[in-house]
Coordinates of N, CA and C in Angstrom, one line a residue:
Chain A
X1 N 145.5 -276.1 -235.5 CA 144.1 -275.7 -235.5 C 144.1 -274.1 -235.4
X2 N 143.3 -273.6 -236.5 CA 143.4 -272.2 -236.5 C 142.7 -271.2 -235.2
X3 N 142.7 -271.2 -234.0 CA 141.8 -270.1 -233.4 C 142.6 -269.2 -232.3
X4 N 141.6 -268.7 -231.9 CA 141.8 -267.3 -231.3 C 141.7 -268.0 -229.6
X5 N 142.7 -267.7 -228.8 CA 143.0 -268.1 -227.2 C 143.3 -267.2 -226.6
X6 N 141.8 -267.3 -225.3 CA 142.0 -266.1 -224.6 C 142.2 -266.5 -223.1
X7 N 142.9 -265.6 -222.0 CA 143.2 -266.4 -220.8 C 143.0 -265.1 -219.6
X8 N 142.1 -265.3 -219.1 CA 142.3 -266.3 -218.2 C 140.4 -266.5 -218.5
X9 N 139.8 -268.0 -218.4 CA 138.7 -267.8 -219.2 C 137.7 -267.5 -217.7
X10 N 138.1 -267.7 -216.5 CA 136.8 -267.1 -215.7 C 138.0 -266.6 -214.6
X11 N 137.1 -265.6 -214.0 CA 138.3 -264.4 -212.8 C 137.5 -263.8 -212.4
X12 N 137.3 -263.7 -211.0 CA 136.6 -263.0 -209.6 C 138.4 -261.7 -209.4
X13 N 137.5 -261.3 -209.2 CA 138.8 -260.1 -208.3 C 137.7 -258.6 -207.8
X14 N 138.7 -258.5 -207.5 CA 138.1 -257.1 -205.9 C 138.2 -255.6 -207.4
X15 N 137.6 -254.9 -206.8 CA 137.5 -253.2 -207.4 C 138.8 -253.0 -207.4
X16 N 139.8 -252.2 -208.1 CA 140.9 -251.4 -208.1 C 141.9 -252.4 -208.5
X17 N 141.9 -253.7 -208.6 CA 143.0 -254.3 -208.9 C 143.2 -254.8 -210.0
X18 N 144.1 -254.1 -210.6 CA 144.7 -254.0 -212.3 C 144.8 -255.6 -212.7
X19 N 144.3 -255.8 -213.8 CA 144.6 -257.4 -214.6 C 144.1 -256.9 -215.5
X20 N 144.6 -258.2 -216.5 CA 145.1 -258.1 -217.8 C 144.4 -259.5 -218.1
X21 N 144.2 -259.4 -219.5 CA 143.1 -260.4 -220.1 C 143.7 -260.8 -221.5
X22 N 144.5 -261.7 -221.7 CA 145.9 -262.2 -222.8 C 144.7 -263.0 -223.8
X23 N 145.1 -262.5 -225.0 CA 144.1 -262.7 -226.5 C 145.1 -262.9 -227.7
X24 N 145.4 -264.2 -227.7 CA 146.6 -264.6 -229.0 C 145.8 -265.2 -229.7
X25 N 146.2 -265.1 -231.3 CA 145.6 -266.0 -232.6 C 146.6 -266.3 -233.6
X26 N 146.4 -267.4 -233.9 CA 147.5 -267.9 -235.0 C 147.0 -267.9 -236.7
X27 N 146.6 -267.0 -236.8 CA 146.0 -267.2 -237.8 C 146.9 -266.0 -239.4
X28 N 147.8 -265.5 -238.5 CA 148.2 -264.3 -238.5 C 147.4 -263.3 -239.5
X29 N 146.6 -263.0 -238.8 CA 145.2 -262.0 -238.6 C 146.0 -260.7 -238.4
X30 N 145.4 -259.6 -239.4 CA 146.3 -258.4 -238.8 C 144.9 -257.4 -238.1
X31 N 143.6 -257.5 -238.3 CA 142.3 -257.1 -237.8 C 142.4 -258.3 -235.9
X32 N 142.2 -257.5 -235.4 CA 142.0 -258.0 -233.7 C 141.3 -256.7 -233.3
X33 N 140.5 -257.6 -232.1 CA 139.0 -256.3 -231.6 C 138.5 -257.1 -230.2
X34 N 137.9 -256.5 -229.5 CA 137.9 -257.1 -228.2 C 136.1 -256.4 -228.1
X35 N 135.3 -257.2 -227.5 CA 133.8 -256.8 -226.8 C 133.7 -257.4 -225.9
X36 N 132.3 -256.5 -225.0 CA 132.0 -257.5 -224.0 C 130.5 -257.4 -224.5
X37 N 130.1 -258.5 -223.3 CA 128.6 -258.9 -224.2 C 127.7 -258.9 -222.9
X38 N 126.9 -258.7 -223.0 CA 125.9 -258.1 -221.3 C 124.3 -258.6 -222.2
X39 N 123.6 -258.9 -221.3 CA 122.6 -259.5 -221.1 C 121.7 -258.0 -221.3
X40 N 120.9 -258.6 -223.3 CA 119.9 -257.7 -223.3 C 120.6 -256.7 -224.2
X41 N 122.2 -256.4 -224.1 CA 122.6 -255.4 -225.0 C 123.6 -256.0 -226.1
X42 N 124.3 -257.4 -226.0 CA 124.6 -257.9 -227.3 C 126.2 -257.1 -227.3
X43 N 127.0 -257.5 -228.1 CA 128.4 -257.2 -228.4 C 128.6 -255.8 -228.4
X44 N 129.6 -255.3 -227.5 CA 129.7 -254.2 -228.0 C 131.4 -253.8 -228.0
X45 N 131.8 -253.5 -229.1 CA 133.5 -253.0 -229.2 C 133.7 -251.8 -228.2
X46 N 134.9 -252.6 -227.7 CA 136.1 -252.1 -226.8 C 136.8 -251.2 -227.2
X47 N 138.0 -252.1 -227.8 CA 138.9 -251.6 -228.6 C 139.3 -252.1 -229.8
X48 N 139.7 -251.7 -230.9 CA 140.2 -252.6 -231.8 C 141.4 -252.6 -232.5
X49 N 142.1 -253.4 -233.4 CA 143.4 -252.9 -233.7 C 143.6 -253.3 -235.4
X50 N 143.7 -252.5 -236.1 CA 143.8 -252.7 -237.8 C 145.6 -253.5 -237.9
X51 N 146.3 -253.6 -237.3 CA 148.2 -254.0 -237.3 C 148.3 -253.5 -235.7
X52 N 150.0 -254.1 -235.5 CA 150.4 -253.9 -235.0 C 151.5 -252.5 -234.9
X53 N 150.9 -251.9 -233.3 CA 151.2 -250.6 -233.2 C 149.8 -249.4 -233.4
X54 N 148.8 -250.3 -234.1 CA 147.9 -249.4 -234.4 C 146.6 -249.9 -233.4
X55 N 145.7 -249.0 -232.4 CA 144.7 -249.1 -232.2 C 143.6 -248.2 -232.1
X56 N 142.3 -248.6 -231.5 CA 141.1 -247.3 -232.1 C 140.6 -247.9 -231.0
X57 N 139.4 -246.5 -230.3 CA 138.6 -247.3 -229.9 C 137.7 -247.7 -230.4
X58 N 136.6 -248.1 -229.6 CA 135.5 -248.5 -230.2 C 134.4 -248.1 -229.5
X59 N 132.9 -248.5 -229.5 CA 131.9 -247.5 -228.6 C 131.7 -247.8 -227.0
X60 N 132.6 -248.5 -226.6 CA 132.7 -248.4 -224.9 C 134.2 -249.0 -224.7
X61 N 135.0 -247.8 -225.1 CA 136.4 -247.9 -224.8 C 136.4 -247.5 -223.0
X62 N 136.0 -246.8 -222.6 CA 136.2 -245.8 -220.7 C 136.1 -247.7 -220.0
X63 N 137.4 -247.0 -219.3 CA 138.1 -248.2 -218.6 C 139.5 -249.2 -218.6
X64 N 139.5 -249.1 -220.3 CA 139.8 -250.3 -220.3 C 141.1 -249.7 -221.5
X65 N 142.4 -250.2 -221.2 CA 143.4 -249.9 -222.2 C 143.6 -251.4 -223.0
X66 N 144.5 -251.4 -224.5 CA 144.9 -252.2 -225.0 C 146.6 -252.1 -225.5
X67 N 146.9 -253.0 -226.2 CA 148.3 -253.3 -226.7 C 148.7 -253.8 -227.8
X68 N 149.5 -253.6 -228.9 CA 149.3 -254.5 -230.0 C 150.9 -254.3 -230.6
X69 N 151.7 -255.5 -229.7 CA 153.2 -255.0 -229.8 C 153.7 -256.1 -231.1
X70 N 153.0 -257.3 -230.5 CA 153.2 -258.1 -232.1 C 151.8 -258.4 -232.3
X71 N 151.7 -259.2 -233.9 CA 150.7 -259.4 -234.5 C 149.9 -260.6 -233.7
X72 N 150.3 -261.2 -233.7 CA 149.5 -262.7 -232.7 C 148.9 -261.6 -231.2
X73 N 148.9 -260.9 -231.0 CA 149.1 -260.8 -229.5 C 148.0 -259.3 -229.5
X74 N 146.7 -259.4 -228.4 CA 146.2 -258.1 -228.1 C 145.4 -258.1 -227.0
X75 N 146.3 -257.7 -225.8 CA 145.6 -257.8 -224.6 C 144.7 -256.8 -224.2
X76 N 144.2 -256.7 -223.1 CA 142.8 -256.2 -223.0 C 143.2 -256.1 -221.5
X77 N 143.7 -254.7 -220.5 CA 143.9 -254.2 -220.0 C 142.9 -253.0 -218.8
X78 N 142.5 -253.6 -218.1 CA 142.0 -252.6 -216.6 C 142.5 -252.6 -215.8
X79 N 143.4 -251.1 -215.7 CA 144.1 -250.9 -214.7 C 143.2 -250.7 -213.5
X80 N 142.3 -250.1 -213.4 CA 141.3 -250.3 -212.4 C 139.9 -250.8 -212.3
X81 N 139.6 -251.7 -212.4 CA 138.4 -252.3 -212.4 C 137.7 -251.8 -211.4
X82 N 136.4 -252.3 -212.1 CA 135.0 -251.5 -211.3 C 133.6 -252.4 -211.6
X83 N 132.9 -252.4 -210.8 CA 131.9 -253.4 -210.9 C 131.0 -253.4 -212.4
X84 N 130.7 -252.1 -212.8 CA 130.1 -252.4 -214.0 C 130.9 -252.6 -214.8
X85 N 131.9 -253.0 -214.8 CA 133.1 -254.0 -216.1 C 132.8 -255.2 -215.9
X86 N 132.1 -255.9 -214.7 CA 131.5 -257.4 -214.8 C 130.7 -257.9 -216.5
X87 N 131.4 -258.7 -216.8 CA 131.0 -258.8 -218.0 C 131.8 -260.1 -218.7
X88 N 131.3 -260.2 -220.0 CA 131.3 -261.7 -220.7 C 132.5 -260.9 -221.7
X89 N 133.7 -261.2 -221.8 CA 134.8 -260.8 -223.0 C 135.0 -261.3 -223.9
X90 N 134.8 -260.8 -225.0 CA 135.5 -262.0 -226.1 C 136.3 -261.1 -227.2
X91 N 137.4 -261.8 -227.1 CA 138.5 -261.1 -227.9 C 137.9 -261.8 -229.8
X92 N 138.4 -261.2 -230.8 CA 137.9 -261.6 -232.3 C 139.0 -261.0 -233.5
X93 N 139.5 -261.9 -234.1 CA 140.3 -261.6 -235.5 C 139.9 -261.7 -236.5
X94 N 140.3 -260.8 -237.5 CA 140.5 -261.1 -238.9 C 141.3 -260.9 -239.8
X95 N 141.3 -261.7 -241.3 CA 142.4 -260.7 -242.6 C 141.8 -259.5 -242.2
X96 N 142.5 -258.4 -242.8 CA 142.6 -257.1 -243.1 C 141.6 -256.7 -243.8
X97 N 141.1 -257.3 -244.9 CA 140.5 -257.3 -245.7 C 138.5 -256.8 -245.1
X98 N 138.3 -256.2 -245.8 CA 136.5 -256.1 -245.5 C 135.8 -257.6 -246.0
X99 N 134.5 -257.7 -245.4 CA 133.7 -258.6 -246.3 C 134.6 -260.0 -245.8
X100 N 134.9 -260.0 -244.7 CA 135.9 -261.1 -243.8 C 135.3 -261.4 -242.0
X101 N 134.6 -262.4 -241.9 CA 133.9 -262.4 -240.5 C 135.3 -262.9 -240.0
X102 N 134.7 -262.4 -238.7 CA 136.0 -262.6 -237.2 C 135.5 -264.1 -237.1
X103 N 137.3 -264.0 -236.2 CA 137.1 -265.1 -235.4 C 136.8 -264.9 -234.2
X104 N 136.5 -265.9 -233.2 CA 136.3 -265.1 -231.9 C 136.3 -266.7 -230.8
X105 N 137.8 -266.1 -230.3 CA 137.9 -266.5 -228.7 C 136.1 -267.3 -228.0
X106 N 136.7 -268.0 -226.9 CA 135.9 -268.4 -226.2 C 135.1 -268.0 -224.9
X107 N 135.9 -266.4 -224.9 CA 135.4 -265.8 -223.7 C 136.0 -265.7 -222.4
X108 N 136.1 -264.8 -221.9 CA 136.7 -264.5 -220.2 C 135.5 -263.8 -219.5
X109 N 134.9 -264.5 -218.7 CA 133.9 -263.9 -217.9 C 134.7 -263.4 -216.9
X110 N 134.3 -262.2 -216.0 CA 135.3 -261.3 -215.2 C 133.9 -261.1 -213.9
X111 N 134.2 -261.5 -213.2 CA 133.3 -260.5 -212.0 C 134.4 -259.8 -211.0
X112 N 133.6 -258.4 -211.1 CA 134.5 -257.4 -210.1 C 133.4 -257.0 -209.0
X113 N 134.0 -257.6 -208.0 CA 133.5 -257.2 -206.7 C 133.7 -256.0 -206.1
Chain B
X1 N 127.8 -267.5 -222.0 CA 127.6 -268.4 -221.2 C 125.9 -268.2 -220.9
X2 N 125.4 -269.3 -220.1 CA 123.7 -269.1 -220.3 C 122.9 -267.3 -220.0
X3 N 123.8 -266.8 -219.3 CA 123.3 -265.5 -218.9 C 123.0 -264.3 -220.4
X4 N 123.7 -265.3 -221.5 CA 123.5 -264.3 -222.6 C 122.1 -264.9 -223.0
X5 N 122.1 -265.6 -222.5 CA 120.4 -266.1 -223.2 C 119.1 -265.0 -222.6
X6 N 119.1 -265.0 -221.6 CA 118.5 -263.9 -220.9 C 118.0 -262.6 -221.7
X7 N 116.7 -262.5 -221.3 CA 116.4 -261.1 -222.1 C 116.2 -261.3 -223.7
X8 N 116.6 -262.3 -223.8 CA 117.0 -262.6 -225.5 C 115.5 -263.1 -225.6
X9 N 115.1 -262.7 -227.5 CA 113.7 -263.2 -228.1 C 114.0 -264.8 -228.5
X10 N 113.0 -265.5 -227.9 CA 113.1 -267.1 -228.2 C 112.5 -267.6 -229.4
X11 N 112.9 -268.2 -230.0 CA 111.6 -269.4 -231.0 C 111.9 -270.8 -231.1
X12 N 110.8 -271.0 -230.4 CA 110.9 -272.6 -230.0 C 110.5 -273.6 -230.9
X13 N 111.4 -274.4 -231.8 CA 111.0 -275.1 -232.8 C 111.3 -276.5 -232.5
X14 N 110.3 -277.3 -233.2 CA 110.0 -278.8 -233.1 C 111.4 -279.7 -234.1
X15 N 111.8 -280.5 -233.4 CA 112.8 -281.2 -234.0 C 112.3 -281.7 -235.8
X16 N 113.6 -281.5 -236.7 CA 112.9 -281.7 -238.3 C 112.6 -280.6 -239.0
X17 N 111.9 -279.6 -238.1 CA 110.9 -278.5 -239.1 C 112.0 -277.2 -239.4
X18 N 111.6 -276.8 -240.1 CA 112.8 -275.8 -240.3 C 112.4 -274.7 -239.4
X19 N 113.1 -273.8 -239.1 CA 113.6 -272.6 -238.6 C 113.8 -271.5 -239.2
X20 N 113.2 -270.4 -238.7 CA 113.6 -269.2 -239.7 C 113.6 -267.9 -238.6
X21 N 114.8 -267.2 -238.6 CA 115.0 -266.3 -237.5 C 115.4 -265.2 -238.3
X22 N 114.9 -264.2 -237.8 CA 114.9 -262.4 -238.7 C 116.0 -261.7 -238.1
X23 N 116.3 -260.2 -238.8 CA 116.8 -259.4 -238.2 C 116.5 -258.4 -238.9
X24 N 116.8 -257.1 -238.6 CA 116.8 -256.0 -238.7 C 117.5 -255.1 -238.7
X25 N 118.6 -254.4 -240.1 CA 119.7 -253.7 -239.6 C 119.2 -252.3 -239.9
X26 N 119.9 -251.6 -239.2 CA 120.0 -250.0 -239.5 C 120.4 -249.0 -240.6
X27 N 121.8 -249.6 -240.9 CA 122.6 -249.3 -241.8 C 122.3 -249.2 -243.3
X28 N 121.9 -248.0 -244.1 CA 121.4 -248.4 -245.4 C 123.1 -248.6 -245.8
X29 N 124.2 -248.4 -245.4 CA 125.5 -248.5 -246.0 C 126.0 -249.6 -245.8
X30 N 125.5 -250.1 -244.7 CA 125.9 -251.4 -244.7 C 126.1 -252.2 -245.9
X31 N 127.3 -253.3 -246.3 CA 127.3 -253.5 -247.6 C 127.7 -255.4 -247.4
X32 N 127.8 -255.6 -246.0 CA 127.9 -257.2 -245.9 C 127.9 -258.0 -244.8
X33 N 126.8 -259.1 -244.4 CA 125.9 -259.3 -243.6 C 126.2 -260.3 -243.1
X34 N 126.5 -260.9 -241.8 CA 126.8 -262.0 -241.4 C 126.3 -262.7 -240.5
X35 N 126.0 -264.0 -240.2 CA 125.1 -264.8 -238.9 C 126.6 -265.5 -238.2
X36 N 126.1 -265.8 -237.2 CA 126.9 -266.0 -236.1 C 126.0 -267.1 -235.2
X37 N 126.5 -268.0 -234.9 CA 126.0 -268.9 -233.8 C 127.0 -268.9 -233.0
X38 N 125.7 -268.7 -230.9 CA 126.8 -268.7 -230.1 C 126.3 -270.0 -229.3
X39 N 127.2 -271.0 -228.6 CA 126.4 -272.0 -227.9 C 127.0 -271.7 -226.6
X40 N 126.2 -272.1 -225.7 CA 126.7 -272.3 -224.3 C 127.8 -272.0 -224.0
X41 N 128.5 -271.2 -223.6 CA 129.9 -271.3 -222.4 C 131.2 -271.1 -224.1
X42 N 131.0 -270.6 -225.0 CA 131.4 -270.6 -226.3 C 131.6 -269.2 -227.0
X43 N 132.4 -268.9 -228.2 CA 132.2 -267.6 -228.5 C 131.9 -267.9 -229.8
X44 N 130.9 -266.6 -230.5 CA 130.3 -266.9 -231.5 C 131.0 -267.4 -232.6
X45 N 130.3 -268.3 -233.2 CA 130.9 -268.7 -234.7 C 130.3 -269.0 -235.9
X46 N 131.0 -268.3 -236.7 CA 130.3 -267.8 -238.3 C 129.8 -269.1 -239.1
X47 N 128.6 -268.5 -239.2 CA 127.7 -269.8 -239.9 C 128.0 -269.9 -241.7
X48 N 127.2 -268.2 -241.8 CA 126.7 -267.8 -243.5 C 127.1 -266.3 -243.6
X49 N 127.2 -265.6 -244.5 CA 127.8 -264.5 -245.2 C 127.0 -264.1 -246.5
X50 N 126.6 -262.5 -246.8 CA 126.2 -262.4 -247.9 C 126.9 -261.0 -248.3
X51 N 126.7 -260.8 -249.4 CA 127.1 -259.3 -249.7 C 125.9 -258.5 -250.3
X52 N 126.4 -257.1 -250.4 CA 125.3 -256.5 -250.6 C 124.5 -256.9 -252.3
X53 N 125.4 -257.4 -252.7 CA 124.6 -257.2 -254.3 C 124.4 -258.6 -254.4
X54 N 123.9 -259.3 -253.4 CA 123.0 -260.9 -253.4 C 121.8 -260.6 -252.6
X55 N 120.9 -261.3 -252.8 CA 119.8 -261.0 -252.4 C 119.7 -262.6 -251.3
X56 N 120.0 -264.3 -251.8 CA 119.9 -265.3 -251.5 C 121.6 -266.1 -251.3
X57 N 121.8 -266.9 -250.2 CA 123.0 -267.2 -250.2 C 122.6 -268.8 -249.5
X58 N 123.2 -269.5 -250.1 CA 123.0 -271.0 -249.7 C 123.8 -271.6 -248.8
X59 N 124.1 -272.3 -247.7 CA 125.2 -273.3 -247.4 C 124.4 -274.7 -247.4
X60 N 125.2 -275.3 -246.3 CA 124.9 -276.7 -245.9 C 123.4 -276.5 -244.8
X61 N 122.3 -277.1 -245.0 CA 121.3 -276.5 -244.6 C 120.9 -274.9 -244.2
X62 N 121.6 -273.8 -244.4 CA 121.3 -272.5 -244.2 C 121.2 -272.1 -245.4
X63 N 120.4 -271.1 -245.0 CA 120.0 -269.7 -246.5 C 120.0 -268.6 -245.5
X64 N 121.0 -267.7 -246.1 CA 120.6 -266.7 -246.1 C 119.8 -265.4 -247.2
X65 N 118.9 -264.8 -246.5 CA 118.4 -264.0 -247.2 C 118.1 -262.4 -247.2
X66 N 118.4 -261.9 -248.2 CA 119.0 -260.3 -247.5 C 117.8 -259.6 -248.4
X67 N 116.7 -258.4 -247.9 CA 115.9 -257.7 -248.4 C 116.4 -256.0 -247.8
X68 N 117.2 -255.7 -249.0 CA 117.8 -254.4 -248.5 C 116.8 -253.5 -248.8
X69 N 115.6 -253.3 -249.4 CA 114.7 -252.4 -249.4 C 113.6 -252.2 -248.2
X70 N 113.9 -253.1 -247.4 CA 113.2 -253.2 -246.0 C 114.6 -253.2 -244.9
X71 N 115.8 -253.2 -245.6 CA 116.6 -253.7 -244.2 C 116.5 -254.6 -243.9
X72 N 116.3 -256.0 -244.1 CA 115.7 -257.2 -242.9 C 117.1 -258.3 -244.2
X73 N 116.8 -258.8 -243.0 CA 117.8 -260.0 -242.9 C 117.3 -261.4 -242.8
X74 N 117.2 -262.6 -243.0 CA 116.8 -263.9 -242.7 C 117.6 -264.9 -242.6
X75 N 117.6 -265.5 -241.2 CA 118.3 -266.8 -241.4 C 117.2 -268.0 -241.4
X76 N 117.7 -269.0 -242.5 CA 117.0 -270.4 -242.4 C 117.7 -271.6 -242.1
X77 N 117.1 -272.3 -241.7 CA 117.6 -273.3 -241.1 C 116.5 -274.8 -241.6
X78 N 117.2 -275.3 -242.3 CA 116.4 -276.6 -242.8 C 116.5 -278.0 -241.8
X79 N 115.7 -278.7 -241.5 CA 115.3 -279.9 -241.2 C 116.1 -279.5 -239.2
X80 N 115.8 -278.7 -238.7 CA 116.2 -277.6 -237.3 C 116.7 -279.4 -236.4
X81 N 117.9 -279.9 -235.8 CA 118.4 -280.6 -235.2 C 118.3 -279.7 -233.9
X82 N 118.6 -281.1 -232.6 CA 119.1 -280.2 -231.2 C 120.5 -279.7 -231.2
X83 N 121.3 -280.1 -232.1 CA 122.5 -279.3 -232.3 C 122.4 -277.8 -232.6
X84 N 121.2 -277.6 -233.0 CA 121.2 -275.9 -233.9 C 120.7 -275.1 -232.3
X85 N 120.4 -275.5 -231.5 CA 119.7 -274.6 -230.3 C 121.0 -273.8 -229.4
X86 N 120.6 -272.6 -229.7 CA 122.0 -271.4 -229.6 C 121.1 -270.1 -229.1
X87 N 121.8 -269.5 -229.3 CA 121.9 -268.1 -230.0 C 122.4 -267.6 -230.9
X88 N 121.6 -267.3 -231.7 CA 122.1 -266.9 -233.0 C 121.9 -265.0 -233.4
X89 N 122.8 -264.5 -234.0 CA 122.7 -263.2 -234.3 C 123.4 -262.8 -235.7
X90 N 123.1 -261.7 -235.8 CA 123.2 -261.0 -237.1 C 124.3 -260.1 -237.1
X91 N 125.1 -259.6 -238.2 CA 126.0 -258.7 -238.1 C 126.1 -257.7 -239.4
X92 N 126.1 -256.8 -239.3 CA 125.9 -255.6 -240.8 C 127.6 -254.9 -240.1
X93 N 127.9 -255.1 -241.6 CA 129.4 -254.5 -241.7 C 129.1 -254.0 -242.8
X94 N 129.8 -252.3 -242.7 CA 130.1 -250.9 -243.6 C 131.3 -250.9 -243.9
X95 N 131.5 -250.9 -245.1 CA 133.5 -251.1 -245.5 C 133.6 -249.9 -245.7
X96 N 133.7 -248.8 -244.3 CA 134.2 -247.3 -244.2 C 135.4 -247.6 -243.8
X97 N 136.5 -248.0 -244.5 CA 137.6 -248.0 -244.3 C 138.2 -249.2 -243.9
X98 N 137.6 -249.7 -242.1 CA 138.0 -250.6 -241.3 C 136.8 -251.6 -241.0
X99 N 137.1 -252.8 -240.6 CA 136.1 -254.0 -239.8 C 135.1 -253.2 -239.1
X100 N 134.2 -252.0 -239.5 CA 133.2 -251.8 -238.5 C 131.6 -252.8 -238.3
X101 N 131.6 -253.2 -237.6 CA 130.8 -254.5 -237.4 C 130.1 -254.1 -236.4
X102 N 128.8 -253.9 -236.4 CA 127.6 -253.8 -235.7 C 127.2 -255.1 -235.5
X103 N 126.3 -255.8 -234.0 CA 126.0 -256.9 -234.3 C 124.7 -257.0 -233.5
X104 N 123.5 -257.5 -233.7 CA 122.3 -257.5 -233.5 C 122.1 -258.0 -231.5
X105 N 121.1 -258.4 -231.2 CA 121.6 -259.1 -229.5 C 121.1 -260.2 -230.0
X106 N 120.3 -260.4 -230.8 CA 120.6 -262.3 -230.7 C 119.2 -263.2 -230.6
X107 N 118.7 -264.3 -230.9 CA 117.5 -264.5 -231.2 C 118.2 -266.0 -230.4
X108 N 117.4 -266.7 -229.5 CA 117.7 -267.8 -228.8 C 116.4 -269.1 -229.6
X109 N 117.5 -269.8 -230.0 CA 116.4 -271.0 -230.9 C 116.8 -272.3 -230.1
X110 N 115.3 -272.9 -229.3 CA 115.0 -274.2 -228.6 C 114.5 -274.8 -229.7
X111 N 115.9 -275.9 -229.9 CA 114.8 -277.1 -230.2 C 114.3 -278.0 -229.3
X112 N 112.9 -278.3 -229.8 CA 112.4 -279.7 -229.2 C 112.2 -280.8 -229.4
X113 N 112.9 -281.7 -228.9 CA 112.9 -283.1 -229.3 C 111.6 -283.5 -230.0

């Protein structure tokens, strides 16, 4: 079955302690992009990645690093978490191609205490 | 998860009757338009697709319909089931290069039995 799996899908943790948010798709998708989604303001890109090795940000990159060492694989990294990173994540693939909707993971809700 | 519902514009439609939910993009460059349903505890998933040089696009009970001289966007929804009650949104993608994908906050459709 073709989709996008993201882990860990719900996570409490404290201010300052680094975790990592694992986003694989088998679709082999070389387009992968990460948002979070907040109540009232709707998707907004993180980071994204055109291939592997290549990433950009997107309009609320501060915070948060990524990785894109193989093609299946684009994690979603805060080395320091902070309360306003509480938020709804959803990692999303696609072909390369324009004029191609994403796919999109099931979500990692994150509360940072 | 339900917290995205929040804040969000509702239209509460009677089971059978069709449905019709708007949007509004920004982009006159925008060149290809996409709806998304998100349900409960779920990440969004692509319903309908149009491109710029269609005005009307059909699926399995949806139409979409695109009025680029207004910007507005329409999704329909024929004979509206309790399966269809979501959130639903819009997406305008600019083929400047890469997947840049803007995406609306979302229009929350109750049906009622």
């Amino acid at each position: 079955e073709a989709q996008v799996t993201q882990n860990p899908r719900y996570l409490i943790t404290v201010t300052g302690k680094k975790l990592t948010v694992t986003c694989s798709q088998n679709m082999n998708h070389e387009y992968m992009s990460w948002y979070r989604q907040d109540p009232g303001l709707g998707l907004r890109q993180i980071y994204y990645s055109m291939n592997v090795e290549v990433t950009d940000k997107g309009d609320v990159p501060e915070g948060y690093k990524v990785s894109r060492k193989e093609k299946r694989n684009f994690p979603l990294i805060l080395e320091s978490p902070s309360p306003n990173q509480t938020s709804l994540y959803f990692c999303a693939s696609s072909p390369w191609q324009v004029d191609q909707p994403q796919h999109f993971g099931d979500g990692t809700r994150l509360s940072i205490l | 998860g339900e917290s995205v519902g929040l804040h969000l514009p509702t239209l509460s439609v009677q089971e059978g009757d069709n449905s019709i939910i708007n949007c509004a993009y920004s982009n006159s460059a925008s060149d290809y338009f996409i709806w998304y349903k998100q349900e409960s505890g779920k990440g969004p998933q692509f319903i309908i697709d149009i491109r710029s040089n269609m005005d009307k696009r059909q699926g399995q009970r949806v139409t979409v319909l695109l009025n680029k001289t207004v910007k507005h966007l329409s999704l329909q929804i024929a004979a509206t089931q309790p399966g269809d009650s979501a959130v639903y949104f819009c997406a305008e993608n600019s083929s400047g290069g890469y997947q840049k994908v803007t995406f609306g906050i979302g229009t929350k459709l109750q049906v009622i039995p």
